[in-house]
Coordinates of C-alpha atoms in Angstrom, one line a residue:
M263 CA 45.5 13.2 -8.9
V264 CA 41.6 13.1 -8.4
L265 CA 41.3 12.5 -4.4
A266 CA 38.3 15.0 -3.3
G267 CA 36.1 16.4 -5.1
A268 CA 37.9 18.0 -7.7
C269 CA 36.1 18.8 -11.1
S270 CA 37.2 16.7 -14.3
K271 CA 37.5 18.3 -17.4
E272 CA 34.4 17.4 -18.5
E273 CA 32.1 18.5 -16.5
N274 CA 29.5 15.1 -17.6
V275 CA 32.5 12.9 -16.6
L276 CA 31.4 11.7 -13.0
V277 CA 34.4 8.3 -13.3
V278 CA 37.5 9.3 -13.9
D279 CA 41.3 8.2 -13.5
Y280 CA 44.2 9.0 -11.0
K281 CA 44.7 12.3 -13.2
G282 CA 41.1 13.5 -13.5
D283 CA 40.5 12.4 -17.4
P284 CA 38.3 10.0 -18.5
V285 CA 39.0 6.4 -17.7
D286 CA 40.8 3.7 -20.1
K287 CA 39.0 1.1 -19.5
T288 CA 41.9 -0.8 -20.8
K289 CA 44.2 0.3 -18.2
T290 CA 42.1 0.6 -15.2
G291 CA 39.4 -0.6 -13.3
G292 CA 38.4 -4.3 -13.2
W293 CA 39.8 -7.5 -11.4
L294 CA 43.1 -5.7 -10.8
G295 CA 41.5 -2.6 -9.5
A296 CA 38.7 -4.1 -7.5
G297 CA 41.8 -7.1 -6.0
L298 CA 44.3 -4.6 -4.7
I299 CA 40.6 -2.8 -2.9
L300 CA 39.5 -6.0 -1.4
G301 CA 43.7 -6.4 0.5
T302 CA 42.3 -3.4 2.6
E303 CA 39.0 -5.0 3.4
L304 CA 41.2 -8.5 4.4
A305 CA 43.3 -6.6 6.7
E306 CA 40.3 -4.8 8.0
R307 CA 38.4 -8.2 8.2
M308 CA 41.6 -9.8 10.6
C309 CA 41.9 -6.8 12.6
V310 CA 38.4 -6.7 14.0
M311 CA 37.9 -10.4 14.4
G312 CA 40.7 -10.6 15.4
I313 CA 39.7 -8.6 18.6
A314 CA 36.1 -8.8 18.9
M315 CA 35.4 -12.9 18.7
N316 CA 38.0 -13.7 21.7
L317 CA 37.4 -10.1 23.6
V318 CA 34.9 -11.5 25.9
T319 CA 37.4 -14.0 27.2
Y320 CA 40.3 -11.1 27.3
L321 CA 37.1 -9.1 29.5
V322 CA 36.0 -12.1 32.0
G323 CA 39.1 -13.6 32.2
D324 CA 41.8 -11.3 33.0
L325 CA 39.8 -7.7 33.4
H326 CA 37.5 -9.4 35.8
L327 CA 34.1 -8.0 34.4
S328 CA 30.7 -10.3 34.6
N329 CA 29.4 -11.9 31.4
S330 CA 26.5 -9.3 31.0
Q331 CA 28.7 -6.5 31.0
S332 CA 31.5 -8.0 29.5
A333 CA 28.7 -8.9 26.2
T334 CA 27.8 -5.5 26.3
V335 CA 31.2 -4.1 26.0
V336 CA 31.6 -6.4 22.6
T337 CA 28.2 -5.6 21.1
N338 CA 28.7 -2.1 22.0
F339 CA 31.9 -1.7 20.1
M340 CA 30.7 -3.4 17.1
G341 CA 27.5 -1.7 17.1
T342 CA 29.4 1.4 17.2
L343 CA 32.1 0.5 14.6
N344 CA 29.4 -0.2 12.4
L345 CA 27.0 2.8 12.9
L346 CA 30.7 4.8 12.6
A347 CA 29.8 3.3 8.4
L348 CA 27.3 5.8 8.1
L349 CA 30.0 8.7 8.2
G350 CA 32.7 7.1 6.4
G351 CA 30.2 7.3 3.6
F352 CA 28.7 10.3 4.5
L353 CA 32.5 11.7 3.8
A354 CA 33.1 9.7 0.7
D355 CA 29.8 11.3 -1.2
A356 CA 30.5 14.6 0.0
K357 CA 34.0 15.7 -0.3
F358 CA 37.0 13.0 -0.3
G359 CA 35.7 10.7 -2.7
R360 CA 36.1 6.1 -2.0
F361 CA 39.7 6.3 -2.3
L362 CA 41.0 8.8 -0.1
T363 CA 38.4 8.0 2.7
V364 CA 39.5 4.6 2.9
A365 CA 43.0 5.3 2.6
I366 CA 42.7 7.9 5.7
F367 CA 40.4 5.2 7.7
S368 CA 43.1 2.1 7.0
M369 CA 45.4 4.6 8.9
I370 CA 43.2 5.2 12.2
A371 CA 42.7 2.0 12.4
A372 CA 46.5 1.0 12.2
L373 CA 46.6 3.2 15.6
G374 CA 43.7 2.0 17.4
A375 CA 45.2 -1.9 17.0
T376 CA 48.7 -0.3 17.9
L377 CA 46.9 1.6 21.0
L378 CA 45.3 -1.8 22.3
T379 CA 48.5 -3.8 21.5
I380 CA 50.2 -1.8 24.3
S381 CA 47.5 -1.6 26.3
T382 CA 46.9 -5.4 26.7
S383 CA 50.8 -6.1 26.9
M384 CA 51.4 -3.4 30.1
K385 CA 50.8 -5.2 33.4
S386 CA 49.9 -2.2 34.6
M387 CA 46.8 -2.1 32.2
Q388 CA 45.3 -4.7 34.0
P389 CA 43.8 -5.6 37.5
P390 CA 46.0 -8.7 39.7
P391 CA 45.9 -11.7 38.4
C392 CA 43.1 -14.0 39.7
D393 CA 42.7 -17.7 39.5
N394 CA 39.4 -19.5 38.5
F395 CA 37.2 -16.4 38.3
R396 CA 34.2 -17.7 36.1
L397 CA 33.2 -20.1 39.3
M398 CA 34.3 -18.4 42.6
Q399 CA 33.3 -14.7 41.5
H400 CA 34.6 -13.2 44.8
G401 CA 37.9 -11.9 46.3
C402 CA 39.1 -10.5 42.3
I403 CA 39.6 -7.0 41.7
P404 CA 37.4 -5.8 38.3
A405 CA 39.5 -3.4 36.3
S406 CA 39.8 0.0 37.2
G407 CA 38.2 2.8 35.6
G408 CA 41.6 4.4 34.2
Q409 CA 42.5 0.6 33.0
L410 CA 38.6 0.3 31.1
A411 CA 39.6 4.2 29.8
M412 CA 42.5 2.8 28.1
L413 CA 41.1 -0.4 26.5
Y414 CA 38.0 1.8 25.6
A415 CA 40.3 4.3 23.6
S416 CA 41.6 2.1 21.6
L417 CA 38.7 -0.1 20.7
Y418 CA 37.0 3.1 19.9
T419 CA 39.9 4.4 17.8
I420 CA 39.5 1.2 16.2
A421 CA 35.6 1.3 15.3
L422 CA 36.6 4.9 13.8
G423 CA 38.7 3.2 11.3
A424 CA 37.2 0.6 10.4
G425 CA 33.5 1.8 10.0
G426 CA 35.1 4.4 7.5
I427 CA 36.9 1.0 5.5
K428 CA 33.8 -0.9 5.9
S429 CA 31.3 1.8 4.3
N430 CA 33.4 2.2 1.4
C431 CA 35.9 -0.7 0.4
S432 CA 32.6 -2.7 -1.6
G433 CA 31.4 0.6 -3.2
F434 CA 34.8 1.4 -4.3
G435 CA 35.4 -1.9 -5.5
S436 CA 31.8 -2.3 -7.8
D437 CA 33.3 1.1 -9.2
Q438 CA 36.1 -0.7 -10.9
F439 CA 33.3 -2.0 -13.1
D440 CA 31.3 -0.1 -15.4
P441 CA 27.3 -1.2 -15.4
K442 CA 26.6 -0.1 -19.0
D443 CA 29.2 -2.8 -20.1
P444 CA 27.1 -6.3 -20.5
K445 CA 30.2 -8.0 -19.8
E446 CA 31.4 -5.8 -16.9
E447 CA 28.2 -5.7 -15.6
K448 CA 28.1 -9.9 -15.1
A449 CA 31.8 -9.2 -13.3
M450 CA 29.9 -6.9 -10.7
I451 CA 27.6 -9.4 -9.7
F452 CA 30.3 -11.7 -9.0
F453 CA 32.1 -9.5 -7.3
F454 CA 30.2 -9.1 -4.1
N455 CA 30.3 -13.3 -3.7
R456 CA 34.2 -12.7 -4.2
F457 CA 34.4 -10.0 -1.7
Y458 CA 32.7 -11.3 1.0
F459 CA 34.9 -14.6 0.2
C460 CA 38.0 -12.6 0.8
I461 CA 37.1 -11.0 4.2
S462 CA 36.3 -14.5 5.2
I463 CA 39.8 -15.8 4.7
G464 CA 40.9 -12.8 6.5
S465 CA 38.3 -13.3 9.3
L466 CA 39.5 -17.0 9.3
F467 CA 43.1 -16.3 9.9
A468 CA 42.3 -14.1 13.1
V469 CA 39.9 -16.9 14.6
T470 CA 42.7 -19.4 14.1
V471 CA 46.0 -17.8 14.4
L472 CA 45.5 -14.6 15.5
V473 CA 43.1 -15.6 18.3
Y474 CA 45.6 -18.7 19.2
L475 CA 48.6 -16.6 19.6
Q476 CA 46.2 -14.1 21.8
D477 CA 45.8 -17.0 24.7
N478 CA 48.8 -19.0 24.7
V479 CA 51.6 -16.5 23.2
G480 CA 50.3 -13.4 24.4
R481 CA 47.4 -10.8 23.5
G482 CA 49.8 -7.6 22.6
W483 CA 50.9 -10.4 19.6
G484 CA 47.6 -11.4 18.0
Y485 CA 46.9 -7.3 18.3
G486 CA 50.5 -6.3 17.1
I487 CA 49.9 -8.5 13.9
S488 CA 46.5 -6.8 13.2
A489 CA 48.6 -3.2 13.4
V490 CA 51.1 -4.5 11.2
A491 CA 48.5 -5.9 8.5
M492 CA 46.3 -2.3 8.7
A493 CA 49.6 -0.6 8.0
L494 CA 50.9 -2.8 4.9
S495 CA 47.0 -2.3 3.2
V496 CA 47.5 1.3 3.0
M497 CA 50.8 1.0 1.7
V498 CA 49.2 -1.9 -1.0
L499 CA 45.9 0.5 -1.7
V500 CA 48.0 4.0 -2.5
A501 CA 50.6 2.0 -4.6
G502 CA 47.4 0.7 -7.1
T503 CA 46.8 4.8 -7.0
P504 CA 46.8 4.6 -10.9
K505 CA 45.3 1.5 -11.8
Y506 CA 41.2 3.0 -10.3
R507 CA 39.1 4.5 -11.4
Y508 CA 37.5 7.2 -9.2
R509 CA 34.4 8.5 -8.8
V510 CA 33.7 12.0 -8.6
P511 CA 32.0 13.0 -5.3
E512 CA 28.5 14.4 -6.0
G513 CA 27.4 16.5 -2.9
S514 CA 26.8 15.1 0.6
P515 CA 23.5 13.0 0.3
L516 CA 22.0 13.9 3.9
T517 CA 21.9 17.3 2.8
V518 CA 20.1 16.1 0.0
I519 CA 17.8 14.5 2.4
W520 CA 17.4 17.0 4.5
K521 CA 16.4 19.4 2.1
V522 CA 14.2 17.5 0.9
L523 CA 12.4 16.6 4.2
Y524 CA 12.2 19.7 5.2
L525 CA 10.7 21.3 2.0
A526 CA 8.4 18.7 2.3
F527 CA 7.3 19.9 5.9
K528 CA 7.2 23.6 5.5
Q529 CA 5.0 23.0 2.0
R530 CA 2.8 20.3 3.3
K531 CA 0.2 23.0 3.1
V532 CA 0.4 23.9 -0.3
A533 CA -1.5 22.2 -3.1
Y534 CA -0.3 19.8 -5.4
P535 CA 0.2 21.2 -8.9
N536 CA -2.3 20.0 -11.0
D537 CA 0.7 17.6 -13.4
P538 CA 3.5 16.6 -12.0
N539 CA 5.4 18.0 -14.9
E540 CA 5.0 20.4 -13.2
L541 CA 7.4 20.0 -10.6
E542 CA 10.5 21.5 -10.3
G543 CA 13.5 19.7 -12.7
Y544 CA 10.7 17.1 -14.2
F545 CA 11.5 16.9 -17.8
T546 CA 15.5 17.2 -16.8
A547 CA 15.5 14.7 -13.6
N548 CA 17.8 11.3 -14.3
V549 CA 15.0 9.4 -12.2
A550 CA 11.8 9.1 -13.4
H551 CA 8.6 10.4 -11.0
T552 CA 6.6 7.8 -8.6
E553 CA 3.7 8.6 -7.2
K554 CA 4.4 6.4 -4.0
F555 CA 5.3 9.0 -1.3
R556 CA 3.5 11.8 -2.7
C557 CA 3.8 14.1 0.3
L558 CA 7.3 14.3 -0.3
D559 CA 6.5 16.0 -3.7
K560 CA 5.8 19.1 -2.4
A561 CA 9.3 19.8 -1.9
A562 CA 9.8 20.0 -5.2
I563 CA 6.7 22.5 -6.2
S564 CA 8.5 26.2 -6.6
V565 CA 7.1 28.7 -4.2
V566 CA 6.9 32.1 -5.9
G567 CA 8.7 34.1 -2.8
N568 CA 8.2 38.2 -1.2
R569 CA 8.2 40.0 -5.0
S570 CA 9.2 43.0 -3.1
S571 CA 12.8 41.1 -2.7
P572 CA 14.5 40.4 -5.7
E573 CA 17.1 38.3 -3.6
K574 CA 14.6 36.5 -2.4
Q575 CA 12.5 36.0 -5.3
S576 CA 15.7 34.7 -7.6
E577 CA 16.5 31.8 -4.8
K578 CA 15.7 28.8 -5.6
R579 CA 14.7 27.0 -2.4
S580 CA 12.5 24.1 -4.0
S581 CA 14.1 20.5 -4.5
T582 CA 14.4 18.7 -7.7
V583 CA 12.7 16.0 -8.8
T584 CA 16.1 14.0 -9.1
E585 CA 16.4 14.9 -5.4
V586 CA 12.7 14.1 -4.3
E587 CA 13.0 10.6 -5.8
E588 CA 16.2 9.9 -4.5
V589 CA 15.1 10.4 -1.2
K590 CA 11.8 8.2 -1.7
M591 CA 14.5 5.3 -2.6
V592 CA 15.8 5.2 0.9
V593 CA 12.9 5.7 2.6
K594 CA 11.4 2.4 0.4
L595 CA 14.4 0.4 1.5
L596 CA 13.6 0.9 5.3
P597 CA 11.1 -1.5 5.6
I598 CA 13.1 -4.4 4.6
W599 CA 16.2 -2.7 6.8
A600 CA 14.6 -2.7 9.6
T601 CA 13.7 -6.8 9.5
C602 CA 17.0 -7.4 8.6
I603 CA 18.4 -6.0 12.1
L604 CA 17.1 -9.0 14.1
F605 CA 19.8 -11.4 12.0
W606 CA 22.4 -9.1 13.6
T607 CA 21.7 -9.2 16.8
I608 CA 21.4 -13.5 16.6
Y609 CA 24.8 -13.2 14.9
S610 CA 26.2 -11.4 18.1
Q611 CA 25.5 -13.8 20.0
M612 CA 28.5 -16.3 18.7
T613 CA 30.9 -13.3 19.6
T614 CA 29.6 -13.3 23.0
F615 CA 27.6 -16.2 24.9
S616 CA 28.9 -18.6 22.5
V617 CA 32.6 -18.2 23.1
E618 CA 32.1 -18.1 27.1
Q619 CA 29.9 -21.3 26.8
A620 CA 33.3 -22.7 25.5
T621 CA 35.0 -22.1 28.0
Y622 CA 32.7 -24.5 30.5
M623 CA 32.7 -27.2 28.2
D624 CA 35.7 -29.7 27.7
R625 CA 38.4 -28.1 25.0
R626 CA 40.8 -31.0 25.3
I627 CA 41.8 -32.1 21.6
T628 CA 44.7 -34.5 22.4
G629 CA 47.3 -34.4 25.3
S630 CA 47.4 -30.8 26.9
F631 CA 46.2 -29.2 24.0
L632 CA 42.8 -27.1 24.6
F633 CA 40.5 -25.9 21.7
P634 CA 40.8 -21.7 22.1
S635 CA 37.1 -20.9 23.1
G636 CA 37.5 -17.8 20.6
S637 CA 38.5 -19.8 17.6
L638 CA 35.2 -21.7 17.5
S639 CA 34.1 -19.3 14.8
V640 CA 36.6 -21.4 12.2
F641 CA 33.3 -23.3 12.0
L642 CA 31.4 -20.2 11.3
F643 CA 33.6 -19.0 8.7
I644 CA 34.4 -22.2 6.9
T645 CA 30.5 -22.6 6.5
I646 CA 30.8 -18.8 5.5
L647 CA 33.2 -19.6 2.3
T648 CA 32.0 -23.3 1.7
F649 CA 28.3 -21.9 1.3
T650 CA 29.4 -18.6 -0.5
S651 CA 31.6 -20.8 -3.5
L652 CA 28.7 -23.3 -3.9
N653 CA 26.5 -20.0 -4.1
E654 CA 29.0 -19.1 -7.2
K655 CA 29.7 -22.4 -8.7
L656 CA 26.5 -23.9 -8.1
L657 CA 23.7 -22.2 -6.8
V658 CA 23.6 -19.5 -9.0
P659 CA 23.9 -21.3 -11.8
I660 CA 21.4 -23.5 -11.2
A661 CA 18.8 -21.1 -10.0
G662 CA 20.0 -18.7 -13.1
R663 CA 18.5 -21.6 -15.5
I664 CA 15.5 -22.1 -13.6
T665 CA 14.3 -18.2 -13.3
H666 CA 16.7 -16.7 -16.2
N667 CA 18.1 -14.3 -14.1
P668 CA 21.6 -13.8 -14.1
Q669 CA 21.7 -13.4 -10.3
G670 CA 20.2 -17.3 -9.5
I671 CA 18.2 -15.9 -6.9
T672 CA 17.4 -12.5 -6.1
S673 CA 18.8 -10.2 -3.3
L674 CA 15.7 -10.5 -1.0
Q675 CA 15.4 -14.2 -1.6
R676 CA 19.1 -14.5 -0.1
I677 CA 17.8 -12.6 3.3
A678 CA 15.2 -14.8 3.7
V679 CA 17.6 -18.2 3.3
G680 CA 19.9 -16.0 6.0
L681 CA 17.1 -15.0 8.1
F682 CA 15.6 -18.6 8.3
F683 CA 18.7 -19.9 9.4
S684 CA 19.6 -17.7 12.1
M685 CA 16.0 -18.2 13.4
L686 CA 16.9 -21.9 13.5
A687 CA 20.3 -21.8 14.7
M688 CA 19.1 -20.0 18.3
A689 CA 16.5 -22.8 18.6
V690 CA 19.5 -25.2 18.0
S691 CA 21.8 -23.3 20.5
A692 CA 18.9 -23.3 23.0
I693 CA 18.8 -27.1 23.1
V694 CA 22.2 -27.8 23.2
E695 CA 22.8 -24.7 26.4
K696 CA 20.3 -27.0 28.2
K697 CA 22.3 -30.2 27.4
R698 CA 25.7 -28.6 28.8
R699 CA 24.4 -26.8 31.9
D700 CA 22.5 -30.1 33.1
A701 CA 25.5 -32.4 32.4
S702 CA 27.5 -29.6 34.0
N703 CA 24.8 -29.3 37.3
N704 CA 23.7 -33.4 37.7
E705 CA 26.4 -35.1 36.2
N706 CA 29.3 -32.9 37.3
N707 CA 30.2 -33.7 33.5
S708 CA 31.7 -31.5 30.9
I709 CA 30.5 -32.0 27.5
S710 CA 32.3 -31.3 24.5
V711 CA 32.9 -28.1 23.2
F712 CA 32.0 -29.2 19.5
W713 CA 28.8 -29.2 20.1
L714 CA 28.2 -25.7 19.3
V715 CA 29.5 -26.3 15.8
P716 CA 26.1 -26.8 14.7
Q717 CA 24.7 -23.0 16.4
F718 CA 27.9 -21.4 14.3
F719 CA 27.3 -24.0 11.2
L720 CA 23.9 -22.2 11.3
V721 CA 24.3 -19.0 11.6
G722 CA 27.5 -19.2 9.3
A723 CA 25.1 -20.7 6.5
G724 CA 22.6 -18.1 7.5
E725 CA 25.5 -15.3 6.8
A726 CA 26.6 -16.5 3.6
F727 CA 23.3 -15.7 2.0
A728 CA 22.2 -12.6 4.5
Y729 CA 25.5 -10.6 4.0
V730 CA 25.5 -10.9 0.4
G731 CA 21.9 -10.8 0.0
Q732 CA 21.3 -7.3 1.9
L733 CA 24.9 -5.5 1.3
E734 CA 24.1 -6.5 -2.8
F735 CA 20.2 -5.2 -2.1
F736 CA 20.9 -1.7 -0.6
I737 CA 23.8 -0.9 -3.2
R738 CA 21.3 -1.7 -5.9
E739 CA 18.4 -0.4 -4.7
G740 CA 19.6 2.7 -3.7
P741 CA 20.3 6.3 -5.6
A742 CA 23.2 5.6 -7.6
R743 CA 25.0 8.3 -6.5
M744 CA 24.9 7.7 -2.7
K745 CA 26.3 3.9 -3.2
S746 CA 28.8 4.9 -0.2
M747 CA 25.9 6.2 2.1
S748 CA 23.8 2.6 0.8
T749 CA 26.3 0.7 2.1
G750 CA 26.6 2.7 5.2
L751 CA 23.1 2.1 5.5
F752 CA 23.1 -1.5 5.2
L753 CA 26.0 -1.8 8.1
A754 CA 23.6 0.1 10.1
T755 CA 21.8 -2.7 10.0
V756 CA 24.5 -4.9 11.7
S757 CA 24.7 -1.6 13.9
M758 CA 21.5 -1.7 15.3
G759 CA 21.6 -5.0 15.8
F760 CA 24.8 -5.5 18.0
F761 CA 23.0 -2.5 20.1
F762 CA 19.6 -4.1 20.1
S763 CA 21.4 -7.4 21.7
S764 CA 23.3 -4.7 24.1
L765 CA 19.7 -3.6 25.0
L766 CA 17.8 -6.7 25.5
V767 CA 20.8 -8.1 27.6
T768 CA 20.0 -5.3 29.7
L769 CA 16.6 -5.9 29.7
V770 CA 16.5 -9.5 30.5
D771 CA 19.0 -8.9 33.5
K772 CA 16.3 -6.5 35.2
V773 CA 13.7 -7.8 34.5
T774 CA 14.4 -11.6 35.7
K775 CA 16.9 -10.1 38.5
R776 CA 19.9 -11.4 36.4
T777 CA 18.5 -15.3 36.8
W778 CA 19.2 -15.8 33.1
I779 CA 22.4 -14.3 32.3
T780 CA 24.7 -15.6 35.4
N781 CA 28.4 -14.5 36.1
N782 CA 28.2 -18.7 36.7
L783 CA 26.7 -20.2 33.4
N784 CA 26.0 -23.2 35.9
K785 CA 23.5 -21.3 37.5
G786 CA 22.2 -19.7 34.7
R787 CA 19.4 -20.3 32.4
L788 CA 21.1 -19.2 28.8
D789 CA 19.1 -21.5 27.5
Y790 CA 15.6 -19.3 27.7
F791 CA 17.2 -15.9 26.4
Y792 CA 18.2 -17.9 22.8
W793 CA 14.7 -19.6 22.8
M794 CA 13.2 -16.1 23.5
L795 CA 15.4 -15.1 20.2
A796 CA 14.1 -17.9 18.5
I797 CA 10.5 -16.7 18.9
L798 CA 11.6 -13.5 17.9
G799 CA 13.2 -14.4 15.1
A800 CA 10.1 -16.4 14.0
V801 CA 7.8 -13.4 13.9
N802 CA 10.4 -11.2 12.4
F803 CA 10.9 -13.5 9.1
V804 CA 7.1 -13.7 8.6
V805 CA 7.4 -10.2 8.6
F806 CA 10.4 -9.8 6.3
L807 CA 8.3 -12.3 4.2
V808 CA 5.3 -9.7 3.8
L809 CA 7.5 -7.3 3.0
A810 CA 9.5 -8.6 0.3
R811 CA 6.6 -9.7 -1.3
R812 CA 5.1 -6.1 -1.9
H813 CA 9.0 -4.7 -3.0
E814 CA 9.4 -3.8 -6.5
Y815 CA 12.9 -3.8 -7.8
K816 CA 14.3 -0.9 -9.0
V817 CA 15.4 -2.2 -12.8
E818 CA 11.8 -3.5 -13.1
R819 CA 10.2 -0.2 -11.8
E820 CA 12.4 2.1 -13.9
I821 CA 11.3 0.6 -17.4
Q822 CA 7.9 1.4 -16.1
E823 CA 8.6 4.6 -15.4
I824 CA 10.6 5.7 -18.4
E825 CA 8.1 4.4 -20.7
L826 CA 5.1 6.5 -18.6
K827 CA 7.6 9.5 -18.5
D828 CA 8.0 9.2 -22.5
D829 CA 4.5 9.6 -22.6
K830 CA 3.6 12.5 -20.7
V831 CA 6.5 14.4 -22.6
E832 CA 5.3 13.2 -25.6
E833 CA 1.7 14.7 -24.2
A834 CA 3.9 18.0 -23.5
V835 CA 5.1 18.5 -26.9
K836 CA 1.3 17.8 -28.4
G837 CA 0.3 20.5 -26.2
M838 CA 3.1 22.8 -27.3
D839 CA 2.3 22.6 -30.8
V840 CA -1.7 22.9 -30.2

């Protein structure tokens, strides 16, 4: 059984079955294998969303932390979770493979959810109860260092496990389809939409059933179900072992990147060769040579070592053209990567301040039933499910007929739509928050919590486009053998978005002397904070459009480069004949 980096029977076979043999496409992969893999991601979404979307109410209401501190705890947790996806991608690409990495990190996530269940169920892990903390803000004892330590240990264990899952599930799922087979390539295009549709179902369950249990039955019940779901997902994943296709790890991508950058810097004063075909591995390269970022080409220049030392002379220190071009691919993605960060900063407000806003509003539906603050995200996920379905059933076919592109619209166009919706969402959020604050302070009246629905709708619509677009962009445009790391690169934008939110909250607190974001939102100006994000979103959107117009997709680029390389090979052969 292939679990790590064992070689297959044929050195050139990179995709094998669980025995290490070349795959039989009639018995492995396809939608059966991909479907079993989606179960793990669904469980991870249930676990993470069930925590993140309602955690701020626990931190403020039960642990008596301030609004800004609680928001920072949530965004740092989510930021760390997505940043650890880079670690998961590195381990999968370098050593363990995607299957084993997902299985191990799923068990870690199950352990973290179990610890969180214990932490929130024990009275000794919480400070003494205090009524009306949000309005009174005095006479309440906050959680002690020891109580918070147990909570943080649980959260960051979950973050470690979920990070390893997130960076590999989509890549492992897409491994079940052969991009060289037209029929399977078409199925893989729809895989990313169905992947997100499936995990949205898990998120929807989390923000309805699990959040309700947390608020009305007990936090332990809500988190306990998440722990059980993660444990069951491991069993389902392992049970499907014979049905998967496994891509054999080809070495650490970070090692390749570091080597190229190091050699390019070390040999920066070395002259360029007269012809690119003098670069190491030019004619055997899997990726055609390009002229962009020529400074990195110096890593592929062979420098003759000290002839008095045969060992040094024979030692191969230069990188190959393939390695250099793969690093160039990653570098080319970075500008687009940077402009995707702000979307997730805006998204993070739906898990923090928007949830806290709801606690100040009229949440009555019928009789004594109160709509849970954390369940407002149900409108976000319903919107995501709706737009994801419309994308596949309506938008893609219609756009495909117009553009003659099987994807309908490109991944960058999807991202642009998502960024526009997020910018609009912050403007709406600012208007609604001003209305809520004025009604509460001037009229002593609480407006309906459903005034918050439009901002959740707009962010959800944006995410339906941005998430799928970013995921597809980084996987398809990144190096083929660094697929897990490409997913990690995408998730790093999510991570940076949450961390940037933490940074903004801290800076706004200091600059405004805590007059914008106060413990009592009725005395603050949260609407100003939202307007600031809307302005930043507009500037970011313009920058993205400029960068997107200049981007050249890999498939189009490779066709041109292969033709150019073939011409150079013919010229070299003619030169040898002469």
